[in-house]
Tab-separated table of C-alpha atoms in Angstrom:
chain	number	residue	atom	x	y	z
A	23	MET	CA	-156.670	105.387	35.276
A	24	GLU	CA	-157.119	104.311	31.754
A	25	GLN	CA	-155.278	106.241	29.098
A	26	GLY	CA	-156.813	107.481	25.917
A	27	SER	CA	-155.129	104.857	23.721
A	28	CYS	CA	-156.235	101.410	22.594
A	29	CYS	CA	-153.685	99.714	25.011
A	30	ALA	CA	-154.057	100.239	28.877
A	31	GLU	CA	-151.483	99.608	31.656
A	32	GLY	CA	-152.309	97.470	34.732
A	33	PRO	CA	-152.550	99.233	38.252
A	34	GLY	CA	-150.264	98.798	41.328
A	35	PRO	CA	-146.478	98.843	42.023
A	36	GLY	CA	-143.924	96.424	40.676
A	37	PRO	CA	-143.300	95.359	37.146
A	38	VAL	CA	-145.738	96.804	34.762
A	39	ARG	CA	-147.857	94.286	32.983
A	40	VAL	CA	-149.320	95.322	29.720
A	41	LYS	CA	-152.519	93.699	28.586
A	42	PRO	CA	-152.980	94.141	24.828
A	43	ARG	CA	-156.381	94.851	23.380
A	44	PRO	CA	-157.271	94.672	19.704
A	45	CYS	CA	-156.775	98.008	18.037
A	46	HIS	CA	-159.895	98.030	15.846
A	47	GLY	CA	-159.492	101.653	14.887
A	48	GLY	CA	-155.954	101.087	13.574
A	49	TRP	CA	-156.978	98.118	11.413
A	50	ARG	CA	-159.892	100.034	9.988
A	51	ALA	CA	-157.636	102.947	9.085
A	52	ALA	CA	-155.076	100.659	7.429
A	53	GLY	CA	-157.769	98.855	5.438
A	54	LEU	CA	-159.263	102.136	4.272
A	55	LEU	CA	-155.821	103.366	3.213
A	56	LEU	CA	-155.205	100.210	1.139
A	57	LEU	CA	-158.609	100.542	-0.508
A	58	LEU	CA	-157.922	104.162	-1.446
A	59	LEU	CA	-154.514	103.224	-2.871
A	60	ALA	CA	-156.054	100.445	-4.969
A	61	LEU	CA	-158.714	102.777	-6.341
A	62	ALA	CA	-156.115	105.414	-7.149
A	63	ALA	CA	-153.992	102.861	-9.016
A	64	ALA	CA	-156.998	101.684	-11.049
A	65	VAL	CA	-157.936	105.239	-12.019
A	66	ALA	CA	-154.331	106.078	-12.917
A	67	GLY	CA	-154.052	102.964	-15.073
A	68	GLY	CA	-157.175	103.909	-17.009
A	69	LEU	CA	-156.021	107.486	-17.503
A	70	LEU	CA	-152.599	106.404	-18.717
A	71	GLY	CA	-154.066	103.987	-21.216
A	72	PHE	CA	-153.046	100.764	-19.467
A	73	ALA	CA	-156.610	99.498	-19.190
A	74	PRO	CA	-157.643	97.482	-22.276
A	75	ARG	CA	-160.178	99.190	-24.519
A	76	PRO	CA	-163.048	96.839	-25.314
A	77	SER	CA	-163.890	96.303	-28.958
A	78	LYS	CA	-167.392	97.515	-29.798
A	79	ILE	CA	-169.116	95.050	-32.122
A	80	LEU	CA	-172.267	96.091	-33.988
A	81	ARG	CA	-174.454	93.644	-35.873
A	82	LEU	CA	-176.767	95.160	-38.462
A	83	THR	CA	-179.312	93.814	-40.925
A	84	LEU	CA	-179.097	95.635	-44.239
A	85	PRO	CA	-182.249	95.964	-46.329
A	86	SER	CA	-182.051	94.361	-49.744
A	87	PRO	CA	-184.466	95.211	-52.587
A	88	ARG	CA	-186.714	92.446	-53.860
A	89	VAL	CA	-184.917	92.447	-57.177
A	90	TYR	CA	-181.877	90.883	-55.510
A	91	GLN	CA	-183.710	88.505	-53.161
A	92	SER	CA	-180.749	88.140	-50.810
A	93	ASN	CA	-180.140	88.429	-47.092
A	94	GLN	CA	-177.452	90.798	-45.863
A	95	THR	CA	-175.960	91.261	-42.420
A	96	ALA	CA	-173.103	93.493	-41.316
A	97	GLN	CA	-170.702	93.142	-38.410
A	98	VAL	CA	-168.783	96.283	-37.472
A	99	ASP	CA	-165.779	96.514	-35.168
A	100	VAL	CA	-165.702	100.224	-34.358
A	101	ALA	CA	-162.442	100.121	-32.414
A	102	ARG	CA	-160.552	98.427	-35.261
A	103	ASN	CA	-162.338	100.363	-38.038
A	104	VAL	CA	-163.381	97.139	-39.758
A	105	ALA	CA	-166.742	95.998	-41.162
A	106	THR	CA	-167.780	92.696	-42.735
A	107	ILE	CA	-170.906	92.384	-44.868
A	108	ARG	CA	-172.202	88.871	-45.470
A	109	VAL	CA	-174.524	88.289	-48.403
A	110	THR	CA	-176.542	85.094	-48.683
A	111	PRO	CA	-178.205	84.774	-52.106
A	112	ALA	CA	-181.703	83.385	-52.415
A	113	GLN	CA	-181.954	79.585	-52.430
A	114	SER	CA	-178.448	79.271	-51.045
A	115	ASN	CA	-177.075	78.488	-47.610
A	116	ARG	CA	-173.588	79.826	-48.290
A	117	SER	CA	-172.585	83.452	-47.961
A	118	TRP	CA	-170.190	85.839	-49.594
A	119	ALA	CA	-168.078	87.949	-47.261
A	120	VAL	CA	-167.027	91.497	-48.121
A	121	LEU	CA	-164.519	93.022	-45.706
A	122	PHE	CA	-163.893	96.758	-45.398
A	123	ASP	CA	-160.582	97.141	-43.577
A	124	GLY	CA	-160.058	100.795	-42.731
A	125	GLN	CA	-156.722	100.097	-41.046
A	126	SER	CA	-155.018	98.536	-44.069
A	127	GLY	CA	-157.038	100.515	-46.628
A	128	CYS	CA	-158.324	97.468	-48.504
A	129	VAL	CA	-161.596	95.827	-49.498
A	130	CYS	CA	-161.532	92.032	-49.607
A	131	TYR	CA	-164.088	89.744	-51.263
A	132	ARG	CA	-164.417	86.080	-50.340
A	133	PRO	CA	-166.874	84.215	-52.599
A	134	ALA	CA	-169.148	81.554	-51.190
A	135	GLU	CA	-168.108	78.684	-53.444
A	136	HIS	CA	-164.692	79.672	-54.698
A	137	GLN	CA	-161.396	78.973	-52.946
A	138	ALA	CA	-159.878	82.417	-53.410
A	139	CYS	CA	-160.031	85.945	-52.027
A	140	PHE	CA	-159.941	89.087	-54.129
A	141	LEU	CA	-158.329	92.225	-52.751
A	142	ARG	CA	-158.497	95.825	-53.943
A	143	LEU	CA	-157.581	99.221	-52.538
A	144	MET	CA	-160.223	101.281	-50.770
A	145	GLU	CA	-161.752	104.295	-52.479
A	146	PRO	CA	-163.424	107.339	-50.873
A	147	ARG	CA	-166.862	105.786	-51.295
A	148	ASP	CA	-165.678	102.676	-49.431
A	149	ARG	CA	-164.637	104.788	-46.448
A	150	GLU	CA	-168.028	106.504	-46.572
A	151	THR	CA	-169.699	103.081	-46.487
A	152	LEU	CA	-167.541	102.062	-43.525
A	153	GLN	CA	-168.498	105.247	-41.677
A	154	LEU	CA	-172.229	104.681	-42.313
A	155	LEU	CA	-171.944	101.112	-41.060
A	156	ALA	CA	-170.124	102.238	-37.911
A	157	GLN	CA	-172.859	104.789	-37.249
A	158	GLY	CA	-175.583	102.222	-37.924
A	159	SER	CA	-177.323	104.699	-40.229
A	160	HIS	CA	-178.907	104.463	-43.652
A	161	SER	CA	-179.678	106.929	-46.388
A	162	THR	CA	-183.025	108.710	-46.024
A	163	SER	CA	-183.611	108.493	-49.775
A	164	GLN	CA	-186.379	106.155	-50.887
A	165	ASP	CA	-184.811	105.618	-54.311
A	166	THR	CA	-182.355	102.766	-54.806
A	167	HIS	CA	-179.629	103.227	-57.385
A	168	TYR	CA	-178.206	100.229	-59.260
A	169	ALA	CA	-174.785	99.920	-60.819
A	170	GLN	CA	-172.354	97.329	-62.107
A	171	GLU	CA	-168.690	97.087	-61.263
A	172	LEU	CA	-166.156	94.996	-63.177
A	173	LEU	CA	-163.006	93.906	-61.367
A	174	ALA	CA	-160.113	92.325	-63.215
A	175	VAL	CA	-158.360	89.613	-61.208
A	176	LEU	CA	-154.584	89.351	-61.517
A	177	GLY	CA	-154.579	85.576	-61.319
A	178	SER	CA	-150.856	85.171	-61.875
A	179	HIS	CA	-149.903	87.368	-58.901
A	180	GLU	CA	-150.793	85.828	-55.551
A	181	VAL	CA	-150.638	88.211	-52.589
A	182	ASP	CA	-148.255	87.452	-49.733
A	183	PRO	CA	-150.446	87.169	-46.572
A	184	ALA	CA	-147.743	88.968	-44.598
A	185	GLN	CA	-148.420	92.095	-46.661
A	186	VAL	CA	-152.086	92.368	-45.720
A	187	GLY	CA	-153.800	93.253	-42.456
A	188	ALA	CA	-154.759	90.819	-39.716
A	189	SER	CA	-158.464	91.059	-40.600
A	190	VAL	CA	-157.807	89.999	-44.205
A	191	ARG	CA	-155.563	87.147	-43.067
A	192	HIS	CA	-158.275	85.921	-40.703
A	193	LEU	CA	-160.965	86.056	-43.412
A	194	CYS	CA	-158.778	84.361	-46.022
A	195	GLU	CA	-157.018	81.832	-43.814
A	196	LYS	CA	-155.557	78.982	-45.892
A	197	THR	CA	-157.007	80.619	-49.011
A	198	PRO	CA	-154.992	82.254	-51.819
A	199	ILE	CA	-155.417	86.013	-52.177
A	200	TYR	CA	-155.267	87.813	-55.517
A	201	TRP	CA	-155.214	91.498	-56.357
A	202	ALA	CA	-158.152	92.865	-58.329
A	203	ARG	CA	-158.482	96.224	-60.028
A	204	ARG	CA	-161.300	98.157	-61.595
A	205	ALA	CA	-161.635	97.551	-65.305
A	206	LYS	CA	-160.486	100.496	-67.395
A	207	GLY	CA	-160.817	101.399	-71.022
A	208	PRO	CA	-163.767	100.897	-73.388
A	209	GLN	CA	-166.455	98.371	-72.505
A	210	ARG	CA	-165.910	95.158	-74.390
A	211	GLN	CA	-166.969	91.556	-74.137
A	212	ARG	CA	-165.371	89.885	-71.134
A	213	LEU	CA	-165.641	86.368	-69.810
A	214	ILE	CA	-167.286	86.956	-66.427
A	215	TYR	CA	-166.244	84.415	-63.840
A	216	LEU	CA	-168.586	85.168	-60.936
A	217	CYS	CA	-170.698	88.021	-59.548
A	218	ILE	CA	-172.092	89.237	-56.253
A	219	ASP	CA	-174.992	91.637	-55.702
A	220	ILE	CA	-174.515	93.800	-52.642
A	221	CYS	CA	-176.487	96.749	-51.268
A	222	PHE	CA	-174.994	99.500	-49.138
A	223	PRO	CA	-176.468	101.849	-46.500
A	224	SER	CA	-176.282	104.685	-49.057
A	225	ASN	CA	-179.161	103.024	-50.984
A	226	VAL	CA	-176.796	101.952	-53.740
A	227	CYS	CA	-176.845	98.344	-54.936
A	228	VAL	CA	-173.907	97.146	-56.979
A	229	SER	CA	-173.455	93.997	-58.991
A	230	VAL	CA	-169.739	93.281	-58.599
A	231	CYS	CA	-168.416	90.911	-61.242
A	232	PHE	CA	-164.946	89.398	-61.547
A	233	TYR	CA	-163.041	88.231	-64.587
A	234	TYR	CA	-159.498	86.977	-64.945
A	235	LEU	CA	-156.940	88.827	-66.982
A	236	PRO	CA	-154.952	86.611	-69.341
A	237	ASP	CA	-151.490	85.707	-68.072
């Protein structure tokens, strides 16, 4: 009489001959156990932080008033807290790049037709701009405010690339980097070297102009 297992013995006296039969139930159970173990390992890896976190990239088109006649686009890396605004002036096919690096706390300008990058420290308004870009939001105000910003370039002090963040190094690869600082003191005649007009999600448009300090 056949037993209740997946392997039955042959009838009659004498040596017992065993005829194996495939144990389908056992294989199914083993396969299911392996699948459950693999799923558990994957979940544990994600919970413990071993799974790589994808970088969320946002691409935005920033409105620019007619007075500036320029095209602006923004690329935001939310995971790295970095945003790059590219400004293409009218009748030009070359763009400025303005990098907001929240990790290193710097703003970096790379002009379209000038082999240099200008670096300054972030201010509270820069972090607000970075936050608005990451959220993909704009000011609800219909009024655009215009301002001018003068940045003095320390041309005799080149920045060591090892001292800046990876995003700045990537933007300014094989390009000298110079510190720039906001002009202080009374307004006086300065020899402006180059300017960029850039508009931000806060409905503020700024004409940023650079001049070199004498050595």
